[in-house]
Amino acid sequence: MGYSPETSIILVAIAPFLAAILAPATARFTGAHAGWVLAIVPAAIFVFLLRFLEPVAGGEIVTASLEWAPAYGIALSFLIDGLSLTFALTISGIGALIIIYSGSYLAGHPHQGRFLGFMLAFMGAMLGLVLSDSMVALFTFWELTSVTSFLLIGFDHARQAARRAAIQALVVTNLGGLALLLGALVVQQITGRWELSGVRETGDLLRESPFYGLALVLFLLAAFTKSAQFPLHFWLPNAMEAPTPVSAFLHSATMVQAGVYLLARMTPVLGDTPAWMTILTLFGGVTLLWGAVAAIKQIDLKQMLAQTTIASLGLLVLLIGLGSEAAIAAMIVYFVAHAFYKAGLFLTVGVIDHETGTRDITALGGLMRKMPASFIAAALAAVSMIGLPLTVGYLAKEEMYLALAEADAASLLVLAVLIAGNALLAGVGIAVAARPFTGPTVETPKPAHEGPLALVAGPLVLAVLGIAAALAVGWFGHAILEPAGTAILGLPVESHLTLALNPASVLFWLSVLTWALGVLVFYQLDALRAFLRRLETGFGWTFDKGFDAAMFGLIRLSGAATRFLHHGRLELYLVVFFALFAIALIVPLVSLGGLETLAPAVSLGQWAATGWSWSDLAIYEWAVVALAIIGLVVLVAAQNRLVAIVSLGVQGIAVALLFLLFGAPDLAFTQFMVEILSVVILTLVMTRLKLDERDRRPFEDAMRDGTVAVLCGAGVTLLLSTILTGTLDTRLSDFFLATSVPIAHGHNIVNVILVDYRGFDTLGEISVVMAAGIAILALIRGQRGGRAARQVEPKPAGEEAR
Amino acid sequence: MNTVIFRTIAPLIVAIMAVFSVYILLRGHNEPGGGFIGGLIAASAIAILGMSSSVRDVRRALKFDPLAYAGFGVFIAGLSGLASLFIDAPFMTSIWLYLELEGTEVALSTPMVFDIGVYLVVFGTISAVALALEDERDGGGE
């Protein structure tokens, strides 16, 4: 082929985001035609991806890679095989139809451009997700789908329900996102690969690892949150607060299928173990029945579809869990069938809602004559959903029954679950397509009429595709099913899809049984609904309420934690701070045996060994030591705060003099200035805050503070003495001494370290100094007005000395 | 504190301290000194000035808000690091330039610019705090 796959794939990943940025401007210029214009991008991607069908069907795998963080071996790598191609084609194809639809659905909406931008960004994230080879890229796009779907679900942000639904979806799917990140890290640690294709090459390594269970749980959590598996399914129905195009896109072929995609993608490395099969089949089966039953309970058409989506997701997960060749084939065909019919039905419901003003199934009827195109679309989609012959839905159903053709008890149980679930889904499908269109005409809030071309085009195309794909069954099997199956199972899969009806086969009669039950469900729908509603009111607790309870609990917990840790009493903060400082100094010294090394050299460590003694001190050195001690004594004894502050300064100056005498002029200079400024600023703080001149702490407080202070001082002294008993590692000092002049052009090593060797540190420090200054100013200014009376303790000395 | 002696002598002391702080800053690379200590000296000068005359006058004399000096300091310190990108070296690689001015060698360098940034940050921050505390009225700006 005459193109570079690398650049083109990366272009595919980027193009939707560029389109998203341009969307608002485009919508402003093109107005009502914005949908048609912007749909060019997904349509172009779709056409471009079609070119990969043939090579991929021939067994080729196209990869592309960009350097990302080479130091960690992370690349932005993409991979197109049968699985990702199937998903990417579905996403871009349905995406194009939905963008056209949205252009009309939201025509005249003040934020139409923003909406289209969100849609395109979401599509880009979804495409990136299914095309990613690198697990880091996969995670990034996964999170992007969470964020963009948050924006889409909460698009109607003025409504509280929409905001809640958006936050709920974000919380639940982000929980999964975190699990995915952890899972990816675990897999990377075990296999040493970031690329999914690389992980596949390691074969059984993951399954045999002791951390297999951990990786499995993390990946399943990610997939289950995204794909709304029981009991994490509750966010999906709430997400119906979004405008209908969003539901049609997110909940048919994209967002919620990300989890299914992840499971399919990980099947070669995580699948085919008893744990995998049991968990997936169990949760998938429960989700299937739960969703199907919940769908019957609803009267809102969109809610019915949302609940059937949960059921379908359960079905897909169940099929992946079964893991046999036929089950995987069924899963692929069902994914395609579901994408077509569910997106089509959602869009039709959107048209009904848009043109009649309601989507309450009990308040609609007889729309067939007024909205013939919508009816045809809905009917064809429902036929595929029910799985009548000549549809993709039929192929999928045949294939899944075939997967359970064995006669052991487990298979029969799963088969029963499948038939029950399919029958319920079929009943809901008939209801959604038949109720609004047939029967006597009912008055609707808006006078019903057919939607414009942009609205009905999407559902019609999707409905026809659902039939066409089945009619072209040979091509479908060869170009979609076989490559995707091969990609999931890692061995050549052969399509044996056929449209032929075979009354001699038991599978055929299972289908007939499903249809019959489906029809029964349809006719008993109202009775079933009433029964289920009574049951629910009797029970009273839902997962949705559970979520609320959990969130409020979390908020209460953080509130309590904040009040406990952030109580606003400066005095206690300081006590805790210095107590921890003392512990950090003393505990390691004692537990690591620092004191033992100190014990034999009590008389000031090695200084004693080198022949130093107190008598060597010159008279002026004695004077400085005496000055320090006097300062200290006065500080402790002082009754007046001002005296205490000044004597603290005296003590500090004495220490600075010591530095000067023992050859650290830089340190001494800085210490002088810091001491002087401390005295000045502390005095200012004291006068400004109009503090009492006397320290009126109760005796217990003074004792507590004194103990902490003594411990801190003792800790520092012990630490320094311990360090001095050992030999100093002079490699760094030697390096600085040797290189300061030649490479840093400076003789003052202290300064050279500050501004050159460790300039980056200093840059951070001066930023902190400035930020602290801003904070101090805010505190001082906050004293103005009514809060002036609040007691604030002076800050501790030496805080300025960075 | 506001004695005649103090008020008379303060401007003189402040002027000497200000000049000395710059001297300390510039000689820092080879002898004791540098931006940090220089900034502290300059800030002390401002604190003394604030005590001897009115804070309003000091603020006027400074032209800009003290914190703006600090912000500018962080800015040029960061900028001095970026200079190395022009010679295709990692961030904050030092660049030295030796100029001959009338027979005297003058060394200009990016670490020197960086040190001036440190000086400004320390000077600006401490002055801002000191002035805010000295300001009887509201502790804040104009």
PDB file of C-alpha atoms in Angstrom, chain A residues 228-312:
ATOM      1  CA  ALA A 228     -21.565  -1.688  34.043  1.00  0.00           C
ATOM      2  CA  GLN A 229     -21.478  -5.230  35.364  1.00  0.00           C
ATOM      3  CA  PHE A 230     -23.565  -6.097  38.401  1.00  0.00           C
ATOM      4  CA  PRO A 231     -23.175  -4.745  41.110  1.00  0.00           C
ATOM      5  CA  LEU A 232     -21.457  -1.720  39.543  1.00  0.00           C
ATOM      6  CA  HIS A 233     -24.159  -1.233  36.942  1.00  0.00           C
ATOM      7  CA  PHE A 234     -26.169   1.529  38.594  1.00  0.00           C
ATOM      8  CA  TRP A 235     -24.384   4.443  36.941  1.00  0.00           C
ATOM      9  CA  LEU A 236     -25.462   3.462  33.442  1.00  0.00           C
ATOM     10  CA  PRO A 237     -29.230   4.056  33.712  1.00  0.00           C
ATOM     11  CA  ASN A 238     -28.560   7.380  35.438  1.00  0.00           C
ATOM     12  CA  ALA A 239     -26.303   8.367  32.568  1.00  0.00           C
ATOM     13  CA  MET A 240     -29.461   8.524  30.455  1.00  0.00           C
ATOM     14  CA  GLU A 241     -29.711  12.095  31.747  1.00  0.00           C
ATOM     15  CA  ALA A 242     -27.461  12.934  28.814  1.00  0.00           C
ATOM     16  CA  PRO A 243     -28.932  14.101  25.501  1.00  0.00           C
ATOM     17  CA  THR A 244     -30.044  11.087  23.445  1.00  0.00           C
ATOM     18  CA  PRO A 245     -27.169  11.135  20.918  1.00  0.00           C
ATOM     19  CA  VAL A 246     -24.819  10.638  23.847  1.00  0.00           C
ATOM     20  CA  SER A 247     -26.735   7.628  25.088  1.00  0.00           C
ATOM     21  CA  ALA A 248     -26.860   6.224  21.585  1.00  0.00           C
ATOM     22  CA  PHE A 249     -23.126   6.555  21.185  1.00  0.00           C
ATOM     23  CA  LEU A 250     -21.801   5.834  24.673  1.00  0.00           C
ATOM     24  CA  HIS A 251     -24.129   2.998  25.491  1.00  0.00           C
ATOM     25  CA  SER A 252     -24.241   1.067  22.270  1.00  0.00           C
ATOM     26  CA  ALA A 253     -20.817   0.661  20.789  1.00  0.00           C
ATOM     27  CA  THR A 254     -18.338   2.742  22.710  1.00  0.00           C
ATOM     28  CA  MET A 255     -17.843   3.707  26.352  1.00  0.00           C
ATOM     29  CA  VAL A 256     -19.499   0.711  27.933  1.00  0.00           C
ATOM     30  CA  GLN A 257     -17.911  -1.628  25.417  1.00  0.00           C
ATOM     31  CA  ALA A 258     -14.460  -0.511  26.545  1.00  0.00           C
ATOM     32  CA  GLY A 259     -14.642  -3.016  29.375  1.00  0.00           C
ATOM     33  CA  VAL A 260     -15.675  -5.771  26.990  1.00  0.00           C
ATOM     34  CA  TYR A 261     -12.822  -4.763  24.723  1.00  0.00           C
ATOM     35  CA  LEU A 262     -10.372  -4.901  27.621  1.00  0.00           C
ATOM     36  CA  LEU A 263     -11.551  -8.385  28.596  1.00  0.00           C
ATOM     37  CA  ALA A 264     -11.304  -9.596  25.012  1.00  0.00           C
ATOM     38  CA  ARG A 265      -7.855  -8.041  24.727  1.00  0.00           C
ATOM     39  CA  MET A 266      -6.612  -9.700  27.899  1.00  0.00           C
ATOM     40  CA  THR A 267      -8.119 -13.100  27.118  1.00  0.00           C
ATOM     41  CA  PRO A 268      -4.887 -14.510  25.666  1.00  0.00           C
ATOM     42  CA  VAL A 269      -2.880 -13.680  28.778  1.00  0.00           C
ATOM     43  CA  LEU A 270      -5.373 -13.668  31.641  1.00  0.00           C
ATOM     44  CA  GLY A 271      -8.093 -15.925  30.291  1.00  0.00           C
ATOM     45  CA  ASP A 272      -8.646 -19.647  30.192  1.00  0.00           C
ATOM     46  CA  THR A 273      -8.249 -20.214  33.928  1.00  0.00           C
ATOM     47  CA  PRO A 274     -10.954 -21.536  36.260  1.00  0.00           C
ATOM     48  CA  ALA A 275     -11.098 -18.192  38.114  1.00  0.00           C
ATOM     49  CA  TRP A 276     -11.526 -16.231  34.911  1.00  0.00           C
ATOM     50  CA  MET A 277     -14.226 -18.482  33.552  1.00  0.00           C
ATOM     51  CA  THR A 278     -16.166 -18.704  36.811  1.00  0.00           C
ATOM     52  CA  ILE A 279     -16.103 -14.987  37.615  1.00  0.00           C
ATOM     53  CA  LEU A 280     -16.936 -13.780  34.137  1.00  0.00           C
ATOM     54  CA  THR A 281     -19.706 -16.310  33.557  1.00  0.00           C
ATOM     55  CA  LEU A 282     -21.201 -15.675  36.966  1.00  0.00           C
ATOM     56  CA  PHE A 283     -21.150 -11.881  36.862  1.00  0.00           C
ATOM     57  CA  GLY A 284     -22.077 -11.794  33.190  1.00  0.00           C
ATOM     58  CA  GLY A 285     -25.041 -14.078  33.778  1.00  0.00           C
ATOM     59  CA  VAL A 286     -26.306 -12.147  36.801  1.00  0.00           C
ATOM     60  CA  THR A 287     -25.908  -8.875  34.928  1.00  0.00           C
ATOM     61  CA  LEU A 288     -27.789 -10.269  31.937  1.00  0.00           C
ATOM     62  CA  LEU A 289     -30.793 -11.292  33.993  1.00  0.00           C
ATOM     63  CA  TRP A 290     -30.683  -8.233  36.235  1.00  0.00           C
ATOM     64  CA  GLY A 291     -30.614  -5.835  33.288  1.00  0.00           C
ATOM     65  CA  ALA A 292     -33.275  -7.708  31.363  1.00  0.00           C
ATOM     66  CA  VAL A 293     -35.643  -7.799  34.336  1.00  0.00           C
ATOM     67  CA  ALA A 294     -34.949  -4.149  35.159  1.00  0.00           C
ATOM     68  CA  ALA A 295     -35.745  -3.209  31.553  1.00  0.00           C
ATOM     69  CA  ILE A 296     -39.267  -4.560  31.946  1.00  0.00           C
ATOM     70  CA  LYS A 297     -39.778  -2.383  34.987  1.00  0.00           C
ATOM     71  CA  GLN A 298     -39.272   0.859  33.048  1.00  0.00           C
ATOM     72  CA  ILE A 299     -41.819   2.981  31.222  1.00  0.00           C
ATOM     73  CA  ASP A 300     -39.302   5.466  29.836  1.00  0.00           C
ATOM     74  CA  LEU A 301     -38.170   4.164  26.419  1.00  0.00           C
ATOM     75  CA  LYS A 302     -34.613   5.356  27.002  1.00  0.00           C
ATOM     76  CA  GLN A 303     -34.454   3.688  30.408  1.00  0.00           C
ATOM     77  CA  MET A 304     -35.717   0.439  28.898  1.00  0.00           C
ATOM     78  CA  LEU A 305     -32.930   0.550  26.342  1.00  0.00           C
ATOM     79  CA  ALA A 306     -30.369   1.467  29.004  1.00  0.00           C
ATOM     80  CA  GLN A 307     -31.326  -1.556  31.079  1.00  0.00           C
ATOM     81  CA  THR A 308     -31.174  -3.846  28.040  1.00  0.00           C
ATOM     82  CA  THR A 309     -27.707  -2.445  27.403  1.00  0.00           C
ATOM     83  CA  ILE A 310     -26.673  -3.625  30.850  1.00  0.00           C
ATOM     84  CA  ALA A 311     -28.126  -7.021  29.983  1.00  0.00           C
ATOM     85  CA  SER A 312     -26.270  -7.126  26.674  1.00  0.00           C
TER      86      SER A 312
END
